[in-house]
Amino acid sequence: MNPPESGRPNRSDADLLADHVRGDPAAFAELIRRHHGRLHRLARRCSRSPEDAADAMQDALLAVHRAAGSFRSDAAVSSWLYRIVVNACRDRLRTHAQDTRPLEDTGAASVAVADRTAQVDTAVVVRRALLCLPVAQREAVVAVHLLDRSVADTARALGVAEGTVKSRCARGRDRLATLLTDAVGAARGGAGNSRD
């Protein structure tokens, strides 16, 4: 068996995964470094708290490391990674389904610069609204509208038809519009009451 070529520049994701399976200790680290930011954002948006997102990412990375040899090259490595992170988040949500703790804020509001307060408040409201969506709708909306993945790529990653992704996005957007309208109305009502 030939040794892995860890010195090759510009290896594709598939090459990095194959080299990892063949024993290249640097290949896995490079693959994860290449996708970590996007995968972490996905985990954060699909989780109840930063801690749950971190735990889901750890679970996902362990699963990727263990399952690398079983990767079928009929899909993009990035789609495969995305699916593993989504499944890890789903597992965490199922584990904590009976958890009645309130959702945690991202902590950003407490350290935000004064001129960014409105942006932080908006981000918290949107995140809470996203977490109110059914998991399947949230996954589709996050992938297509927040991570800018194509409908086709999202469908492959989630293992569903493209039409299913489109309908989940449409229903998710409709539900988000209602949730956000209600949140804005409640905020305005609360602000009006504070002047009395």
PDB file of C-alpha atoms in Angstrom:
ATOM      1  CA  MET A   1       0.000   0.000   0.000  1.00  0.00           C
ATOM      2  CA  ASN A   2       1.377   3.395  -0.955  1.00  0.00           C
ATOM      3  CA  PRO A   3       1.783   5.929   1.835  1.00  0.00           C
ATOM      4  CA  PRO A   4      -0.632   8.849   1.770  1.00  0.00           C
ATOM      5  CA  GLU A   5       0.589  11.970   0.041  1.00  0.00           C
ATOM      6  CA  SER A   6       0.198  14.464   2.870  1.00  0.00           C
ATOM      7  CA  GLY A   7       2.365  17.024   1.101  1.00  0.00           C
ATOM      8  CA  ARG A   8       0.072  17.371  -1.944  1.00  0.00           C
ATOM      9  CA  PRO A   9      -1.311  20.886  -2.203  1.00  0.00           C
ATOM     10  CA  ASN A  10      -4.943  21.594  -3.079  1.00  0.00           C
ATOM     11  CA  ARG A  11      -6.339  18.171  -2.270  1.00  0.00           C
ATOM     12  CA  SER A  12     -10.082  17.859  -2.784  1.00  0.00           C
ATOM     13  CA  ASP A  13     -12.368  16.983   0.121  1.00  0.00           C
ATOM     14  CA  ALA A  14     -12.684  13.453  -1.253  1.00  0.00           C
ATOM     15  CA  ASP A  15      -8.883  13.152  -1.471  1.00  0.00           C
ATOM     16  CA  LEU A  16      -8.502  14.359   2.118  1.00  0.00           C
ATOM     17  CA  LEU A  17     -11.075  11.847   3.340  1.00  0.00           C
ATOM     18  CA  ALA A  18      -9.445   9.006   1.402  1.00  0.00           C
ATOM     19  CA  ASP A  19      -5.996  10.013   2.681  1.00  0.00           C
ATOM     20  CA  HIS A  20      -7.349  10.050   6.237  1.00  0.00           C
ATOM     21  CA  VAL A  21      -8.662   6.504   5.770  1.00  0.00           C
ATOM     22  CA  ARG A  22      -5.225   5.478   4.460  1.00  0.00           C
ATOM     23  CA  GLY A  23      -3.583   6.855   7.602  1.00  0.00           C
ATOM     24  CA  ASP A  24      -2.548  10.443   6.811  1.00  0.00           C
ATOM     25  CA  PRO A  25      -2.765  12.138  10.233  1.00  0.00           C
ATOM     26  CA  ALA A  26      -2.968  15.646   8.729  1.00  0.00           C
ATOM     27  CA  ALA A  27      -5.744  14.930   6.225  1.00  0.00           C
ATOM     28  CA  PHE A  28      -8.604  14.775   8.732  1.00  0.00           C
ATOM     29  CA  ALA A  29      -7.490  17.984  10.437  1.00  0.00           C
ATOM     30  CA  GLU A  30      -7.306  19.778   7.076  1.00  0.00           C
ATOM     31  CA  LEU A  31     -10.755  18.542   6.030  1.00  0.00           C
ATOM     32  CA  ILE A  32     -12.346  19.700   9.281  1.00  0.00           C
ATOM     33  CA  ARG A  33     -10.476  23.015   9.241  1.00  0.00           C
ATOM     34  CA  ARG A  34     -11.850  23.617   5.740  1.00  0.00           C
ATOM     35  CA  HIS A  35     -15.489  23.102   6.803  1.00  0.00           C
ATOM     36  CA  HIS A  36     -15.518  23.847  10.536  1.00  0.00           C
ATOM     37  CA  GLY A  37     -16.928  27.381  10.395  1.00  0.00           C
ATOM     38  CA  ARG A  38     -19.890  26.486   8.236  1.00  0.00           C
ATOM     39  CA  LEU A  39     -20.628  23.279  10.165  1.00  0.00           C
ATOM     40  CA  HIS A  40     -20.429  25.096  13.485  1.00  0.00           C
ATOM     41  CA  ARG A  41     -22.858  27.783  12.259  1.00  0.00           C
ATOM     42  CA  LEU A  42     -25.215  25.015  11.192  1.00  0.00           C
ATOM     43  CA  ALA A  43     -24.966  23.305  14.588  1.00  0.00           C
ATOM     44  CA  ARG A  44     -25.506  26.606  16.376  1.00  0.00           C
ATOM     45  CA  ARG A  45     -28.629  27.384  14.386  1.00  0.00           C
ATOM     46  CA  CYS A  46     -30.078  23.903  14.914  1.00  0.00           C
ATOM     47  CA  SER A  47     -29.372  23.710  18.660  1.00  0.00           C
ATOM     48  CA  ARG A  48     -30.984  25.067  21.797  1.00  0.00           C
ATOM     49  CA  SER A  49     -27.818  26.578  23.239  1.00  0.00           C
ATOM     50  CA  PRO A  50     -24.129  27.145  22.457  1.00  0.00           C
ATOM     51  CA  GLU A  51     -23.292  24.202  24.710  1.00  0.00           C
ATOM     52  CA  ASP A  52     -25.650  21.878  22.825  1.00  0.00           C
ATOM     53  CA  ALA A  53     -24.125  23.070  19.543  1.00  0.00           C
ATOM     54  CA  ALA A  54     -20.611  22.366  20.821  1.00  0.00           C
ATOM     55  CA  ASP A  55     -21.653  18.916  22.034  1.00  0.00           C
ATOM     56  CA  ALA A  56     -23.377  18.163  18.718  1.00  0.00           C
ATOM     57  CA  MET A  57     -20.250  19.248  16.827  1.00  0.00           C
ATOM     58  CA  GLN A  58     -18.091  16.993  18.981  1.00  0.00           C
ATOM     59  CA  ASP A  59     -20.465  14.066  18.407  1.00  0.00           C
ATOM     60  CA  ALA A  60     -20.502  14.795  14.672  1.00  0.00           C
ATOM     61  CA  LEU A  61     -16.711  15.007  14.360  1.00  0.00           C
ATOM     62  CA  LEU A  62     -16.316  11.707  16.177  1.00  0.00           C
ATOM     63  CA  ALA A  63     -18.895  10.155  13.846  1.00  0.00           C
ATOM     64  CA  VAL A  64     -17.084  11.545  10.791  1.00  0.00           C
ATOM     65  CA  HIS A  65     -13.757  10.201  12.040  1.00  0.00           C
ATOM     66  CA  ARG A  66     -15.207   6.744  12.696  1.00  0.00           C
ATOM     67  CA  ALA A  67     -17.321   6.518   9.529  1.00  0.00           C
ATOM     68  CA  ALA A  68     -14.790   7.917   7.067  1.00  0.00           C
ATOM     69  CA  GLY A  69     -14.102   4.471   5.627  1.00  0.00           C
ATOM     70  CA  SER A  70     -17.769   3.957   4.811  1.00  0.00           C
ATOM     71  CA  PHE A  71     -18.168   7.206   2.845  1.00  0.00           C
ATOM     72  CA  ARG A  72     -19.662   6.536  -0.602  1.00  0.00           C
ATOM     73  CA  SER A  73     -18.447   8.975  -3.188  1.00  0.00           C
ATOM     74  CA  ASP A  74     -21.883   9.316  -4.783  1.00  0.00           C
ATOM     75  CA  ALA A  75     -22.369  12.584  -2.841  1.00  0.00           C
ATOM     76  CA  ALA A  76     -20.166  15.557  -2.039  1.00  0.00           C
ATOM     77  CA  VAL A  77     -18.118  15.249   1.124  1.00  0.00           C
ATOM     78  CA  SER A  78     -19.569  18.584   2.277  1.00  0.00           C
ATOM     79  CA  SER A  79     -23.118  17.173   1.986  1.00  0.00           C
ATOM     80  CA  TRP A  80     -22.070  14.103   3.948  1.00  0.00           C
ATOM     81  CA  LEU A  81     -20.536  16.293   6.684  1.00  0.00           C
ATOM     82  CA  TYR A  82     -23.645  18.479   6.742  1.00  0.00           C
ATOM     83  CA  ARG A  83     -25.893  15.447   7.170  1.00  0.00           C
ATOM     84  CA  ILE A  84     -23.805  14.105  10.066  1.00  0.00           C
ATOM     85  CA  VAL A  85     -23.982  17.462  11.876  1.00  0.00           C
ATOM     86  CA  VAL A  86     -27.739  17.695  11.293  1.00  0.00           C
ATOM     87  CA  ASN A  87     -28.185  14.157  12.656  1.00  0.00           C
ATOM     88  CA  ALA A  88     -26.059  14.959  15.710  1.00  0.00           C
ATOM     89  CA  CYS A  89     -28.217  18.034  16.380  1.00  0.00           C
ATOM     90  CA  ARG A  90     -31.377  15.959  15.945  1.00  0.00           C
ATOM     91  CA  ASP A  91     -30.061  13.396  18.420  1.00  0.00           C
ATOM     92  CA  ARG A  92     -29.351  16.131  20.961  1.00  0.00           C
ATOM     93  CA  LEU A  93     -32.806  17.660  20.462  1.00  0.00           C
ATOM     94  CA  ARG A  94     -34.444  14.245  20.930  1.00  0.00           C
ATOM     95  CA  THR A  95     -32.385  13.631  24.049  1.00  0.00           C
ATOM     96  CA  HIS A  96     -33.501  16.942  25.482  1.00  0.00           C
ATOM     97  CA  ALA A  97     -37.081  16.827  24.165  1.00  0.00           C
ATOM     98  CA  GLN A  98     -38.420  16.693  27.711  1.00  0.00           C
ATOM     99  CA  ASP A  99     -36.148  19.538  28.798  1.00  0.00           C
ATOM    100  CA  THR A 100     -38.293  22.494  29.831  1.00  0.00           C
ATOM    101  CA  ARG A 101     -35.464  24.927  30.498  1.00  0.00           C
ATOM    102  CA  PRO A 102     -35.905  28.231  28.689  1.00  0.00           C
ATOM    103  CA  LEU A 103     -33.786  28.824  25.613  1.00  0.00           C
ATOM    104  CA  GLU A 104     -30.499  30.498  26.367  1.00  0.00           C
ATOM    105  CA  ASP A 105     -29.537  33.774  24.781  1.00  0.00           C
ATOM    106  CA  THR A 106     -26.341  33.737  22.764  1.00  0.00           C
ATOM    107  CA  GLY A 107     -24.732  36.044  25.312  1.00  0.00           C
ATOM    108  CA  ALA A 108     -24.060  38.561  22.557  1.00  0.00           C
ATOM    109  CA  ALA A 109     -26.588  41.045  23.943  1.00  0.00           C
ATOM    110  CA  SER A 110     -24.626  41.521  27.145  1.00  0.00           C
ATOM    111  CA  VAL A 111     -21.419  42.466  25.317  1.00  0.00           C
ATOM    112  CA  ALA A 112     -22.865  44.252  22.287  1.00  0.00           C
ATOM    113  CA  VAL A 113     -21.700  47.728  21.439  1.00  0.00           C
ATOM    114  CA  ALA A 114     -24.546  50.226  21.904  1.00  0.00           C
ATOM    115  CA  ASP A 115     -24.984  50.893  18.169  1.00  0.00           C
ATOM    116  CA  ARG A 116     -25.437  47.157  17.480  1.00  0.00           C
ATOM    117  CA  THR A 117     -28.085  46.540  20.137  1.00  0.00           C
ATOM    118  CA  ALA A 118     -30.927  46.437  17.606  1.00  0.00           C
ATOM    119  CA  GLN A 119     -29.028  43.908  15.475  1.00  0.00           C
ATOM    120  CA  VAL A 120     -28.357  41.678  18.461  1.00  0.00           C
ATOM    121  CA  ASP A 121     -31.965  41.913  19.614  1.00  0.00           C
ATOM    122  CA  THR A 122     -33.122  40.997  16.120  1.00  0.00           C
ATOM    123  CA  ALA A 123     -30.730  38.045  15.963  1.00  0.00           C
ATOM    124  CA  VAL A 124     -32.045  36.713  19.288  1.00  0.00           C
ATOM    125  CA  VAL A 125     -35.673  37.069  18.147  1.00  0.00           C
ATOM    126  CA  VAL A 126     -34.947  35.333  14.818  1.00  0.00           C
ATOM    127  CA  ARG A 127     -33.017  32.530  16.524  1.00  0.00           C
ATOM    128  CA  ARG A 128     -35.861  31.904  18.968  1.00  0.00           C
ATOM    129  CA  ALA A 129     -38.347  31.906  16.099  1.00  0.00           C
ATOM    130  CA  LEU A 130     -36.203  29.401  14.178  1.00  0.00           C
ATOM    131  CA  LEU A 131     -36.158  27.110  17.203  1.00  0.00           C
ATOM    132  CA  CYS A 132     -39.979  27.164  17.256  1.00  0.00           C
ATOM    133  CA  LEU A 133     -40.130  25.597  13.790  1.00  0.00           C
ATOM    134  CA  PRO A 134     -40.484  21.835  13.437  1.00  0.00           C
ATOM    135  CA  VAL A 135     -37.013  20.299  13.034  1.00  0.00           C
ATOM    136  CA  ALA A 136     -37.510  19.327   9.376  1.00  0.00           C
ATOM    137  CA  GLN A 137     -38.597  22.850   8.419  1.00  0.00           C
ATOM    138  CA  ARG A 138     -35.802  24.451  10.437  1.00  0.00           C
ATOM    139  CA  GLU A 139     -33.166  22.257   8.755  1.00  0.00           C
ATOM    140  CA  ALA A 140     -34.420  23.208   5.292  1.00  0.00           C
ATOM    141  CA  VAL A 141     -34.705  26.932   6.057  1.00  0.00           C
ATOM    142  CA  VAL A 142     -31.271  27.088   7.703  1.00  0.00           C
ATOM    143  CA  ALA A 143     -29.594  25.193   4.858  1.00  0.00           C
ATOM    144  CA  VAL A 144     -31.189  27.042   1.954  1.00  0.00           C
ATOM    145  CA  HIS A 145     -31.711  30.538   3.342  1.00  0.00           C
ATOM    146  CA  LEU A 146     -29.001  30.971   5.960  1.00  0.00           C
ATOM    147  CA  LEU A 147     -26.190  28.780   4.656  1.00  0.00           C
ATOM    148  CA  ASP A 148     -26.959  29.448   0.972  1.00  0.00           C
ATOM    149  CA  ARG A 149     -26.967  25.780   0.007  1.00  0.00           C
ATOM    150  CA  SER A 150     -28.821  24.817  -3.141  1.00  0.00           C
ATOM    151  CA  VAL A 151     -32.148  23.004  -2.918  1.00  0.00           C
ATOM    152  CA  ALA A 152     -30.582  20.016  -4.693  1.00  0.00           C
ATOM    153  CA  ASP A 153     -27.622  19.871  -2.308  1.00  0.00           C
ATOM    154  CA  THR A 154     -29.914  20.239   0.705  1.00  0.00           C
ATOM    155  CA  ALA A 155     -32.174  17.466  -0.591  1.00  0.00           C
ATOM    156  CA  ARG A 156     -29.183  15.121  -0.960  1.00  0.00           C
ATOM    157  CA  ALA A 157     -27.877  16.028   2.488  1.00  0.00           C
ATOM    158  CA  LEU A 158     -31.246  15.467   4.166  1.00  0.00           C
ATOM    159  CA  GLY A 159     -32.104  12.398   2.107  1.00  0.00           C
ATOM    160  CA  VAL A 160     -35.377  13.814   0.769  1.00  0.00           C
ATOM    161  CA  ALA A 161     -36.743  14.947  -2.599  1.00  0.00           C
ATOM    162  CA  GLU A 162     -36.098  18.485  -3.843  1.00  0.00           C
ATOM    163  CA  GLY A 163     -39.836  19.179  -3.753  1.00  0.00           C
ATOM    164  CA  THR A 164     -39.869  18.241  -0.078  1.00  0.00           C
ATOM    165  CA  VAL A 165     -37.115  20.762   0.639  1.00  0.00           C
ATOM    166  CA  LYS A 166     -39.017  23.453  -1.266  1.00  0.00           C
ATOM    167  CA  SER A 167     -42.264  22.765   0.605  1.00  0.00           C
ATOM    168  CA  ARG A 168     -40.468  22.657   3.976  1.00  0.00           C
ATOM    169  CA  CYS A 169     -38.837  25.991   3.180  1.00  0.00           C
ATOM    170  CA  ALA A 170     -42.168  27.510   2.138  1.00  0.00           C
ATOM    171  CA  ARG A 171     -43.962  26.283   5.262  1.00  0.00           C
ATOM    172  CA  GLY A 172     -41.023  27.311   7.435  1.00  0.00           C
ATOM    173  CA  ARG A 173     -40.921  30.815   5.945  1.00  0.00           C
ATOM    174  CA  ASP A 174     -44.678  31.199   6.452  1.00  0.00           C
ATOM    175  CA  ARG A 175     -44.408  30.082  10.067  1.00  0.00           C
ATOM    176  CA  LEU A 176     -41.392  32.339  10.655  1.00  0.00           C
ATOM    177  CA  ALA A 177     -43.288  35.303   9.233  1.00  0.00           C
ATOM    178  CA  THR A 178     -46.104  34.675  11.718  1.00  0.00           C
ATOM    179  CA  LEU A 179     -43.734  34.174  14.645  1.00  0.00           C
ATOM    180  CA  LEU A 180     -41.715  37.268  13.821  1.00  0.00           C
ATOM    181  CA  THR A 181     -44.825  39.392  13.287  1.00  0.00           C
ATOM    182  CA  ASP A 182     -46.111  38.266  16.685  1.00  0.00           C
ATOM    183  CA  ALA A 183     -42.724  38.995  18.298  1.00  0.00           C
ATOM    184  CA  VAL A 184     -42.585  42.491  16.792  1.00  0.00           C
ATOM    185  CA  GLY A 185     -46.166  43.159  17.903  1.00  0.00           C
ATOM    186  CA  ALA A 186     -45.393  41.979  21.421  1.00  0.00           C
ATOM    187  CA  ALA A 187     -42.263  44.143  21.549  1.00  0.00           C
ATOM    188  CA  ARG A 188     -44.178  47.201  20.411  1.00  0.00           C
ATOM    189  CA  GLY A 189     -46.976  46.490  22.868  1.00  0.00           C
ATOM    190  CA  GLY A 190     -44.459  46.101  25.673  1.00  0.00           C
ATOM    191  CA  ALA A 191     -42.722  49.325  24.684  1.00  0.00           C
ATOM    192  CA  GLY A 192     -46.042  51.149  24.606  1.00  0.00           C
ATOM    193  CA  ASN A 193     -46.941  49.858  28.045  1.00  0.00           C
ATOM    194  CA  SER A 194     -43.651  51.026  29.504  1.00  0.00           C
ATOM    195  CA  ARG A 195     -44.560  54.656  28.683  1.00  0.00           C
ATOM    196  CA  ASP A 196     -47.770  54.543  30.694  1.00  0.00           C
TER     197      ASP A 196
END
